[in-house]
Amino acid sequence: TTLLQDEENVGNVKRLIAKVFELSLQATVPEEADVEPIVAASTVGRFGDYQCNNAMGLFSKLKGKGGGQFRGPPAVGQAIMKNLPQTEMIESCSVAGPGFVNVVLSNKWMSKSIQKMLLDGIDTWAPKLSIKRAVVDFSSPNIAKEMHVGHLRSTIIGDTIARMLEFSHVDVLRRNHVGDWGTQFGMLIEHLFEKFPNIEAVNETAIGDLQAFYKASKQRFDDDSEFKERAQKAVVRLQGGEKRYRDAWAQICAISRREFDSVYDRLKVELEEKGESFYNTFIPSVIEGLTNQGLVEESEGARVIFLEGFNIPLIVVKSDGGYNYASTDLTALWYRLNEEKVEWIIYVTDVGQQQHFEMVFKAAKIAGWLPTEANKYPRTSHVGFGLVLGEDGKRFRTRSTEVVRLVDLLDEAKSRSKAVLEEREKDKDWTKEEIDQTAEAVGYGAVKYADLKNNRLTNYTFNFDQMLNDKGNTAVYLLYAHARICSIIRKSGKDVEELKKTGVLSLEHQDERVLGLHLLRFSEIVEEACTNLLPNILCEYLYNLSENFSKFYSNCQVIGSAEETSRLLLCEATAMVMRKCFFLLGITPVYKI
């Protein structure tokens, strides 16, 4: 299946070109049903803007069937080119090498398309995906434990994937699958009762640092066998639903949640919490269903599912009768498919959990919940990511070997960018609020972009000096580039909204054309980033857009030139696309520097 629906893809040039080639292929080889056009943006600009690469494959296919109407792939390419229907989109075509059909887009059509976007808005360039509903399961910290940089990566990557899908007209359920259940609550609750006999008096101030509270309860659990026994009984009483225990649990969750929210508020990330505890009531019936299908077997006292290709079984009920991650994750998957009717379920966690999810997905396929074919819907995807490293190349921590508090990390990014603004004496002509908002946009944006620009599977080194550098591929450089474009438009003294209606955009100069073509590729890039769940594709596009703009601005005078109106419109189109990229990456744009 393809992710996109063609008829609505007005802003997706690659799809529009593919549509034209689809008609040509039908005319060239009518006997071959459903030949998918293989269209790619040309990497070598001198041959064309796009190319169709069907000729070689088609020739092999026809030859295998004994069809000899073509003498070789180049002849197939020539026929495909000849059968292209007339379209204002295409300026010229040529065939290169083993039948590659190169297409040069018409400047006039390109100009008209950008102008239309300026009037109708960038949302008309959103790719239209064929799925209606998805779950993005991300962030998902554990109650009573500190959120660490791993959760930061999951939060940032998950938010961007959700934003790209939402932009592409998908109804996204943003799920925070918090660890709010499990045996650790026994020791936390017992420790709470010891410290606060009157549970009503418990609040954030009373408990103080929840992490220290967690450590102290763990210490008691390890050192005192009587406490350990009480804690184990507390788990049973909590799971049995005793009010006093449920209330204590709810208190601990609420305090922890406030800590998480302080991170989400800074990052402007929205999530709906459906923690592990939510699925508890559904687990028994889901496991019973799998057992009735003959998938669950007894093994060493536990109940497990044996999966081909894995040397360990998936344990769904532990030997003590308790449930574990697999029980919850299978049940959550069942719930999302059957109750929430979701077509694509995306899990954003570190690569270390990849095998666990592969086993859960495999079990779901054997159970018939998911199709076994690779790209059929409903489907599941594990979006893995690497570690965050310190400058010493080891896991990122503070000096005391404690994991860094995220709130402190984000606040430091903000205060460092604020210091730079004050150094540049912006505090003389900017209001306090402007300084604060800019420091926040730049600081938080820098942290997000430093994470997103890497292929998520790799480890990345956290370095404030690098991420806050205003040169190179950083958020600071890109935010400043956007602000410069806004300043060019302001300096012209022209009303750009009026120009959109009355002015005419043209792409005569080579650098104008390169910039225009890059703008027109926005939709297909978002599609590619969605399909592959790789935000770095969008970051690379944004960085190249900024570079293309710099080249255009160096070589094409804007203000005071004969082409001023057209070039101001090109500036505005660039700023609009940049802003949408920032939005998709969860970064707040800056309008002045």
XYZ file of C-alpha atoms in Angstrom:
593
model
C 0.000 0.000 0.000
C 1.095 3.510 -0.599
C 0.663 6.038 2.171
C -0.712 8.677 -0.161
C -3.998 9.339 -1.912
C -3.242 10.817 -5.317
C -6.313 12.789 -6.208
C -5.754 15.299 -3.433
C -2.019 15.813 -3.708
C -2.085 19.204 -5.356
C 1.107 20.391 -3.683
C 3.093 17.167 -4.014
C 5.141 17.555 -7.210
C 6.618 14.066 -7.097
C 3.086 12.618 -6.929
C 1.883 14.847 -9.775
C 4.809 13.734 -11.954
C 4.140 10.091 -11.002
C 0.500 10.518 -12.076
C 1.592 11.677 -15.549
C 4.023 8.757 -15.882
C 1.330 6.334 -14.745
C -0.759 7.357 -17.788
C 2.287 7.010 -20.045
C 3.091 3.522 -18.698
C -0.495 2.403 -19.309
C -0.155 3.541 -22.919
C 3.361 2.063 -23.336
C 2.645 -1.408 -21.900
C -1.155 -1.781 -21.781
C -0.747 -5.531 -21.199
C 1.091 -4.947 -17.887
C -1.503 -4.098 -15.259
C -0.653 -1.909 -12.256
C 2.879 -0.838 -13.111
C 3.845 1.554 -10.310
C 5.766 4.559 -11.668
C 9.234 4.797 -10.067
C 9.816 8.542 -9.832
C 12.642 10.266 -7.950
C 13.921 13.799 -7.611
C 17.105 14.061 -9.679
C 20.265 14.277 -7.653
C 22.254 15.584 -10.615
C 20.467 18.762 -11.625
C 21.990 19.074 -15.111
C 19.847 16.226 -16.516
C 16.539 17.393 -15.111
C 14.469 17.950 -11.992
C 12.827 14.511 -11.734
C 13.371 11.167 -13.386
C 11.294 8.089 -14.081
C 13.280 4.876 -13.606
C 10.894 2.176 -14.832
C 12.594 1.249 -18.115
C 15.151 -1.329 -16.892
C 12.761 -3.273 -14.681
C 10.058 -3.206 -17.308
C 12.425 -4.436 -20.027
C 13.538 -7.410 -17.858
C 9.921 -8.236 -17.105
C 8.866 -8.131 -20.769
C 11.940 -10.103 -21.858
C 11.138 -12.789 -19.272
C 7.711 -13.140 -20.841
C 9.197 -13.313 -24.346
C 7.825 -9.903 -25.307
C 10.339 -8.482 -27.759
C 8.818 -5.228 -28.988
C 11.680 -3.255 -27.380
C 15.359 -3.739 -28.205
C 16.617 -2.637 -24.810
C 15.872 -0.432 -21.784
C 16.689 2.837 -23.674
C 13.958 1.973 -26.211
C 11.496 1.442 -23.343
C 12.552 4.855 -21.980
C 11.981 6.486 -25.400
C 8.490 4.968 -25.592
C 7.618 6.120 -22.066
C 8.763 9.646 -22.985
C 6.812 9.641 -26.268
C 3.611 8.508 -24.512
C 3.696 11.231 -21.843
C 0.431 13.188 -22.015
C 0.630 16.935 -22.653
C 0.932 18.869 -19.395
C 1.801 22.470 -18.515
C 3.958 21.072 -15.713
C 6.714 19.726 -17.955
C 9.060 21.939 -19.997
C 11.126 19.185 -21.637
C 12.167 15.528 -21.384
C 15.177 13.457 -22.366
C 16.297 9.832 -22.042
C 19.668 9.063 -20.478
C 21.706 5.896 -19.877
C 19.664 2.691 -19.566
C 16.315 4.365 -20.176
C 16.068 6.977 -17.396
C 13.482 9.539 -18.450
C 14.538 12.984 -17.214
C 11.975 15.708 -16.760
C 12.587 19.454 -16.578
C 9.708 21.321 -14.931
C 8.287 24.411 -16.573
C 9.414 27.657 -14.889
C 6.016 29.165 -15.544
C 4.217 26.254 -13.853
C 6.648 26.320 -10.902
C 6.075 30.072 -10.403
C 2.297 29.648 -10.605
C 2.368 26.776 -8.054
C 4.368 28.800 -5.515
C 2.142 31.825 -6.057
C -0.940 29.683 -5.493
C 0.520 28.441 -2.175
C 1.187 32.055 -1.132
C -2.514 32.804 -1.596
C -4.067 29.550 -0.387
C -1.631 28.845 2.456
C 1.057 26.234 3.103
C -1.494 23.683 4.359
C -2.494 23.086 0.724
C 0.976 21.528 0.363
C 0.340 18.954 3.082
C 0.714 15.373 1.862
C -2.531 13.395 2.138
C -1.815 10.014 3.711
C -4.075 7.035 3.123
C -4.471 6.322 6.834
C -7.024 8.125 8.954
C -5.902 7.336 12.504
C -2.625 6.607 14.269
C -1.274 6.228 17.797
C 2.116 7.706 18.629
C 3.215 6.188 21.935
C 6.062 8.350 23.226
C 7.775 9.939 26.242
C 6.282 7.420 28.739
C 8.374 8.052 31.881
C 7.999 6.063 35.116
C 6.079 7.428 38.080
C 8.278 8.455 41.053
C 11.410 8.300 38.907
C 13.205 11.208 37.309
C 12.673 11.834 33.608
C 16.090 11.423 31.961
C 17.622 12.349 28.597
C 16.289 9.115 27.083
C 12.774 10.372 27.831
C 13.797 13.706 26.338
C 14.694 12.007 23.029
C 11.452 10.028 23.022
C 9.445 13.190 23.779
C 11.108 15.299 21.073
C 11.108 12.612 18.349
C 7.571 11.446 19.184
C 6.198 14.989 19.145
C 7.696 15.681 15.701
C 6.336 12.427 14.248
C 2.902 13.275 15.682
C 3.096 16.814 14.243
C 4.078 15.575 10.759
C 1.227 13.051 10.728
C -1.285 15.637 12.015
C -0.166 18.061 9.285
C -0.797 15.218 6.805
C -4.459 15.014 7.926
C -4.097 11.988 10.208
C -6.029 11.868 13.478
C -3.184 11.217 15.938
C -3.706 9.827 19.430
C -0.665 11.121 21.339
C -0.230 8.566 24.100
C 1.852 8.861 27.239
C 2.170 5.212 28.336
C 3.527 6.076 31.794
C 4.837 3.383 34.148
C 2.204 3.921 36.830
C 1.784 0.321 37.978
C 3.930 -2.484 39.266
C 5.653 -3.905 42.327
C 7.592 -0.699 43.142
C 4.345 0.889 44.344
C 4.220 -1.480 47.307
C 7.404 -0.062 48.815
C 6.475 3.535 47.921
C 3.055 3.271 49.569
C 4.390 1.569 52.730
C 7.116 4.197 53.033
C 4.459 6.895 52.603
C 2.338 5.388 55.406
C 5.383 5.268 57.686
C 6.293 8.890 57.048
C 2.745 10.250 56.950
C 0.251 8.330 59.086
C -2.321 10.931 58.016
C -2.377 10.428 54.242
C -4.540 13.554 53.694
C -1.608 15.725 54.794
C 0.567 14.456 51.985
C 1.541 16.939 49.303
C 4.483 17.845 47.134
C 6.138 19.970 49.808
C 5.747 17.278 52.433
C 7.279 14.550 50.270
C 9.888 16.929 48.890
C 12.066 15.338 46.252
C 10.195 12.348 44.875
C 13.422 10.748 43.623
C 14.974 10.901 47.110
C 11.724 9.464 48.471
C 11.956 6.611 45.963
C 15.568 5.891 46.938
C 14.758 5.913 50.652
C 11.890 3.460 50.147
C 14.136 1.218 48.041
C 16.757 1.304 50.811
C 14.116 0.212 53.364
C 12.953 -2.530 50.994
C 16.500 -3.887 50.586
C 17.538 -3.621 54.242
C 14.439 -4.537 56.254
C 12.784 -7.905 55.666
C 9.683 -6.964 57.656
C 9.232 -3.796 55.554
C 9.787 -5.863 52.416
C 6.986 -8.230 53.430
C 4.611 -5.314 54.124
C 5.509 -3.793 50.753
C 4.729 -7.049 48.931
C 1.370 -7.266 50.689
C 0.704 -3.620 49.802
C 1.007 -4.497 46.092
C -1.700 -7.141 46.498
C -3.940 -4.707 48.400
C -3.409 -1.994 45.788
C -4.217 -4.430 42.981
C -7.242 -5.581 44.937
C -8.498 -2.000 44.897
C -8.442 -1.173 48.667
C -9.336 2.499 48.997
C -6.502 3.567 51.323
C -3.943 2.025 48.980
C -5.572 3.385 45.816
C -5.600 6.890 47.349
C -1.921 6.712 48.284
C -1.089 5.477 44.770
C -3.092 8.331 43.216
C -1.226 10.863 45.415
C 2.177 9.583 44.312
C 1.094 9.622 40.640
C -0.236 13.191 40.904
C 3.016 14.524 42.397
C 5.069 12.770 39.727
C 2.806 14.045 36.975
C 3.435 17.655 37.998
C 7.158 17.029 37.561
C 6.569 15.628 34.042
C 4.322 18.552 33.149
C 7.066 21.052 33.964
C 9.083 19.429 31.141
C 6.136 19.191 28.717
C 5.169 22.824 29.325
C 8.662 24.041 28.477
C 8.786 21.923 25.324
C 5.172 22.793 24.376
C 4.400 19.103 23.966
C 0.866 17.791 24.306
C 0.236 14.238 25.453
C -2.724 12.251 26.674
C -1.873 9.957 29.526
C -3.054 6.366 29.318
C -0.661 4.628 31.664
C -0.022 0.937 32.226
C -2.716 0.857 34.935
C -5.388 1.768 32.361
C -5.022 -1.634 30.647
C -5.143 -3.760 33.838
C -8.797 -4.697 33.592
C -8.373 -5.880 29.995
C -5.313 -8.116 30.520
C -7.080 -11.311 31.730
C -9.496 -11.468 28.795
C -6.746 -10.730 26.239
C -4.558 -13.523 27.646
C -7.562 -15.836 27.782
C -8.226 -15.101 24.100
C -4.616 -15.916 23.176
C -4.778 -19.079 25.308
C -7.974 -20.205 23.560
C -6.150 -19.787 20.242
C -3.550 -22.234 21.542
C -0.757 -19.650 21.570
C 0.001 -19.594 25.313
C 1.945 -22.489 26.850
C 3.220 -23.387 30.329
C 6.986 -23.122 30.779
C 8.862 -23.296 34.106
C 5.765 -22.186 35.985
C 5.188 -19.162 33.750
C 2.817 -18.794 30.822
C 4.595 -17.915 27.602
C 4.244 -17.570 23.841
C 6.976 -19.299 21.816
C 7.898 -17.329 18.718
C 9.773 -18.570 15.694
C 13.032 -16.713 15.142
C 13.521 -15.763 18.809
C 15.603 -17.812 21.218
C 13.553 -16.699 24.245
C 9.794 -16.942 24.679
C 7.510 -13.973 25.354
C 6.430 -14.310 29.005
C 2.830 -13.110 29.371
C 2.164 -14.308 32.956
C 5.059 -14.606 35.420
C 5.556 -17.723 37.545
C 4.072 -15.880 40.568
C 0.897 -15.204 38.561
C 1.692 -11.511 38.081
C 1.663 -9.596 34.836
C 4.626 -7.855 33.188
C 5.497 -5.447 30.345
C 4.556 -7.991 27.700
C 1.105 -8.552 29.235
C 0.484 -4.797 29.286
C 1.955 -4.075 25.853
C 0.001 -6.868 24.159
C -3.182 -5.674 25.859
C -2.522 -2.036 24.922
C -1.980 -3.134 21.309
C -5.225 -5.129 21.377
C -7.066 -2.117 22.839
C -5.685 0.269 20.237
C -6.681 -2.007 17.377
C -10.098 -3.058 18.643
C -11.373 -0.226 20.822
C -9.624 2.783 19.302
C -9.691 1.417 15.726
C -6.207 2.662 14.874
C -4.443 1.819 11.597
C -0.844 2.648 12.505
C 0.673 2.290 15.982
C 4.083 3.877 16.456
C 6.221 3.222 19.546
C 9.047 5.668 20.243
C 11.575 4.125 22.668
C 15.320 3.534 22.825
C 16.796 0.853 20.544
C 17.357 -1.392 23.569
C 13.637 -2.252 23.563
C 13.550 -3.238 19.912
C 13.558 -6.997 20.500
C 10.759 -6.750 23.059
C 8.545 -4.896 20.573
C 9.449 -7.206 17.697
C 8.278 -10.131 19.859
C 5.026 -8.356 20.805
C 4.344 -7.515 17.126
C 5.128 -11.102 16.059
C 2.705 -12.492 18.672
C 0.024 -10.080 17.397
C 0.563 -11.323 13.837
C 0.300 -14.989 14.870
C -2.903 -14.123 16.754
C -4.308 -12.613 13.550
C -4.583 -9.098 14.996
C -2.161 -7.714 12.405
C -1.633 -8.720 8.759
C 1.555 -10.696 8.125
C 2.405 -8.775 4.918
C 4.967 -6.034 5.498
C 3.157 -2.889 4.362
C -0.492 -3.751 4.944
C -2.586 -1.861 7.504
C -3.183 -1.958 10.407
C 0.516 -1.991 11.170
C 2.947 -1.318 13.998
C 6.350 0.381 13.937
C 9.045 0.629 16.557
C 10.848 3.961 16.286
C 14.132 3.260 18.049
C 16.737 5.831 18.993
C 20.318 5.785 20.269
C 21.830 7.073 23.497
C 22.593 10.628 24.514
C 26.308 10.832 25.281
C 28.321 13.333 27.277
C 31.433 14.894 25.788
C 33.473 12.053 27.304
C 31.646 9.652 24.970
C 29.866 7.968 27.895
C 26.205 8.071 28.850
C 25.208 11.662 29.635
C 25.244 12.355 33.392
C 26.205 15.105 35.821
C 29.371 14.912 37.929
C 27.810 12.997 40.773
C 26.952 10.152 38.336
C 23.319 11.115 38.787
C 21.215 11.455 35.651
C 20.681 15.098 34.690
C 17.284 16.628 35.564
C 15.577 17.609 32.345
C 14.097 20.800 33.735
C 17.587 22.001 34.714
C 18.936 21.069 31.300
C 16.232 23.040 29.473
C 16.567 25.999 31.818
C 20.312 26.085 31.195
C 19.757 26.129 27.419
C 17.423 29.090 27.885
C 19.727 31.004 30.233
C 22.714 30.481 27.908
C 20.812 31.916 24.946
C 19.587 34.778 27.134
C 23.201 35.570 28.080
C 24.127 35.762 24.379
C 21.274 38.220 23.705
C 22.354 40.390 26.636
C 25.963 40.232 25.455
C 24.801 41.615 22.122
C 23.061 44.379 24.104
C 19.622 43.433 22.845
C 18.295 44.302 26.306
C 18.742 47.992 25.369
C 16.150 48.011 22.593
C 14.066 44.893 23.336
C 11.482 44.495 26.067
C 12.121 41.989 28.866
C 9.367 39.831 27.398
C 10.941 39.833 23.913
C 14.311 38.805 25.367
C 12.657 36.049 27.378
C 10.603 34.691 24.476
C 13.587 34.750 22.091
C 15.853 33.055 24.662
C 13.205 30.357 25.103
C 12.630 29.836 21.360
C 16.368 29.647 20.668
C 17.340 27.622 23.768
C 14.621 24.980 23.590
C 14.759 24.983 19.778
C 18.513 24.287 19.926
C 18.018 21.253 22.186
C 15.269 19.856 19.946
C 17.081 20.416 16.666
C 20.392 18.964 17.921
C 18.474 15.762 18.622
C 16.290 15.689 15.500
C 18.948 16.460 12.880
C 20.731 13.143 13.532
C 19.453 9.862 12.220
C 17.600 8.802 15.371
C 19.230 5.341 15.443
C 22.651 6.831 16.154
C 23.940 7.977 19.534
C 24.435 11.709 19.766
C 26.682 13.874 21.910
C 24.988 16.546 23.988
C 27.040 19.720 23.728
C 25.630 23.155 24.587
C 28.355 25.098 22.739
C 27.701 23.185 19.522
C 23.910 23.316 19.655
C 23.871 27.049 20.505
C 26.373 27.959 17.787
C 24.947 30.405 15.244
C 26.957 28.832 12.410
C 26.512 25.428 10.789
C 23.532 23.122 10.914
C 21.938 24.363 14.153
C 18.554 25.729 15.194
C 20.194 29.060 16.029
C 21.533 29.451 12.481
C 18.136 28.503 10.998
C 16.090 30.723 13.322
C 18.391 33.661 12.524
C 18.121 32.899 8.796
C 14.320 33.104 9.102
C 14.533 36.364 11.052
C 16.794 37.824 8.337
C 14.218 37.003 5.643
C 11.512 38.725 7.721
C 13.788 41.743 8.096
C 14.337 41.955 4.302
C 10.557 42.020 3.790
C 10.121 44.649 6.541
C 12.903 46.849 5.103
C 11.241 46.879 1.675
C 8.344 48.817 3.219
C 5.954 46.821 1.005
C 2.761 45.143 2.194
C 3.521 41.525 1.367
C -0.133 40.443 1.797
C -1.075 42.949 -0.912
C 1.787 41.740 -3.154
C 0.498 38.177 -2.921
C -2.722 39.321 -4.597
C -1.295 41.784 -7.124
C 2.329 40.785 -7.764
C 3.645 38.124 -10.128
C 6.373 35.677 -9.160
C 8.884 34.500 -11.756
C 11.957 32.281 -11.567
C 14.274 33.629 -14.288
C 17.645 33.617 -12.520
C 19.269 30.197 -11.966
C 19.424 30.745 -8.175
C 15.748 31.749 -8.099
C 14.887 28.541 -9.900
C 16.968 26.344 -7.558
C 15.250 27.945 -4.546
C 11.786 27.620 -6.149
C 12.335 23.939 -6.966
C 13.463 23.268 -3.381
C 10.323 24.959 -2.022
C 8.152 22.795 -4.285
C 9.739 19.650 -2.851
C 8.448 20.404 0.653
C 5.394 18.137 0.410
C 7.248 15.053 -0.833
C 9.900 15.550 1.879
C 7.254 15.571 4.627
C 5.763 12.456 3.044
C 9.161 10.728 3.037
C 9.835 11.727 6.666
C 6.401 10.359 7.680
C 6.725 7.131 5.707
C 10.173 6.360 7.127
C 9.510 7.941 10.536
C 12.751 9.907 10.185
C 12.600 13.569 11.301
C 16.214 14.128 10.197
C 14.973 14.108 6.553
C 12.957 17.253 7.332
C 15.919 18.858 9.166
C 18.182 18.277 6.182
C 15.560 19.814 3.890
C 15.279 22.884 6.127
C 19.048 23.371 6.309
C 19.377 23.070 2.509
C 16.486 25.510 2.068
C 18.364 28.036 4.170
C 21.560 27.460 2.166
C 19.684 27.844 -1.144
C 18.161 31.078 0.115
C 21.590 32.455 1.094
C 22.901 31.743 -2.392
C 19.857 33.397 -3.989
C 20.185 36.448 -1.732
C 23.916 36.795 -2.456
C 23.397 36.736 -6.217
C 19.970 38.329 -6.683
C 19.352 41.835 -5.411
C 15.918 42.056 -3.820
C 15.173 45.588 -2.610
C 15.419 48.244 -5.321
C 15.825 45.785 -8.207
C 13.545 45.557 -11.254
C 12.448 42.125 -9.930
C 11.736 43.407 -6.404
C 8.076 42.288 -6.269
C 8.779 38.800 -7.564
C 11.771 38.369 -5.267
C 9.901 39.605 -2.197
C 7.258 36.967 -2.955
C 10.013 34.349 -3.169
C 11.338 35.586 0.217
C 7.866 35.284 1.716
C 7.356 31.770 0.272
C 10.702 30.715 1.784
C 9.741 32.173 5.177
C 6.362 30.373 5.056
C 7.953 27.000 4.304
C 10.615 27.556 6.983
C 7.939 28.387 9.561
C 6.032 25.221 8.735
C 9.245 23.188 9.076
C 9.871 24.816 12.465
C 6.308 24.052 13.495
C 6.671 20.390 12.501
C 9.919 20.183 14.499
C 8.241 21.799 17.524
C 10.424 24.922 17.279
C 9.057 28.451 17.791
C 10.171 30.836 15.005
C 11.988 34.090 15.702
C 11.075 37.209 13.677
C 13.884 39.561 14.630
C 17.473 39.183 15.783
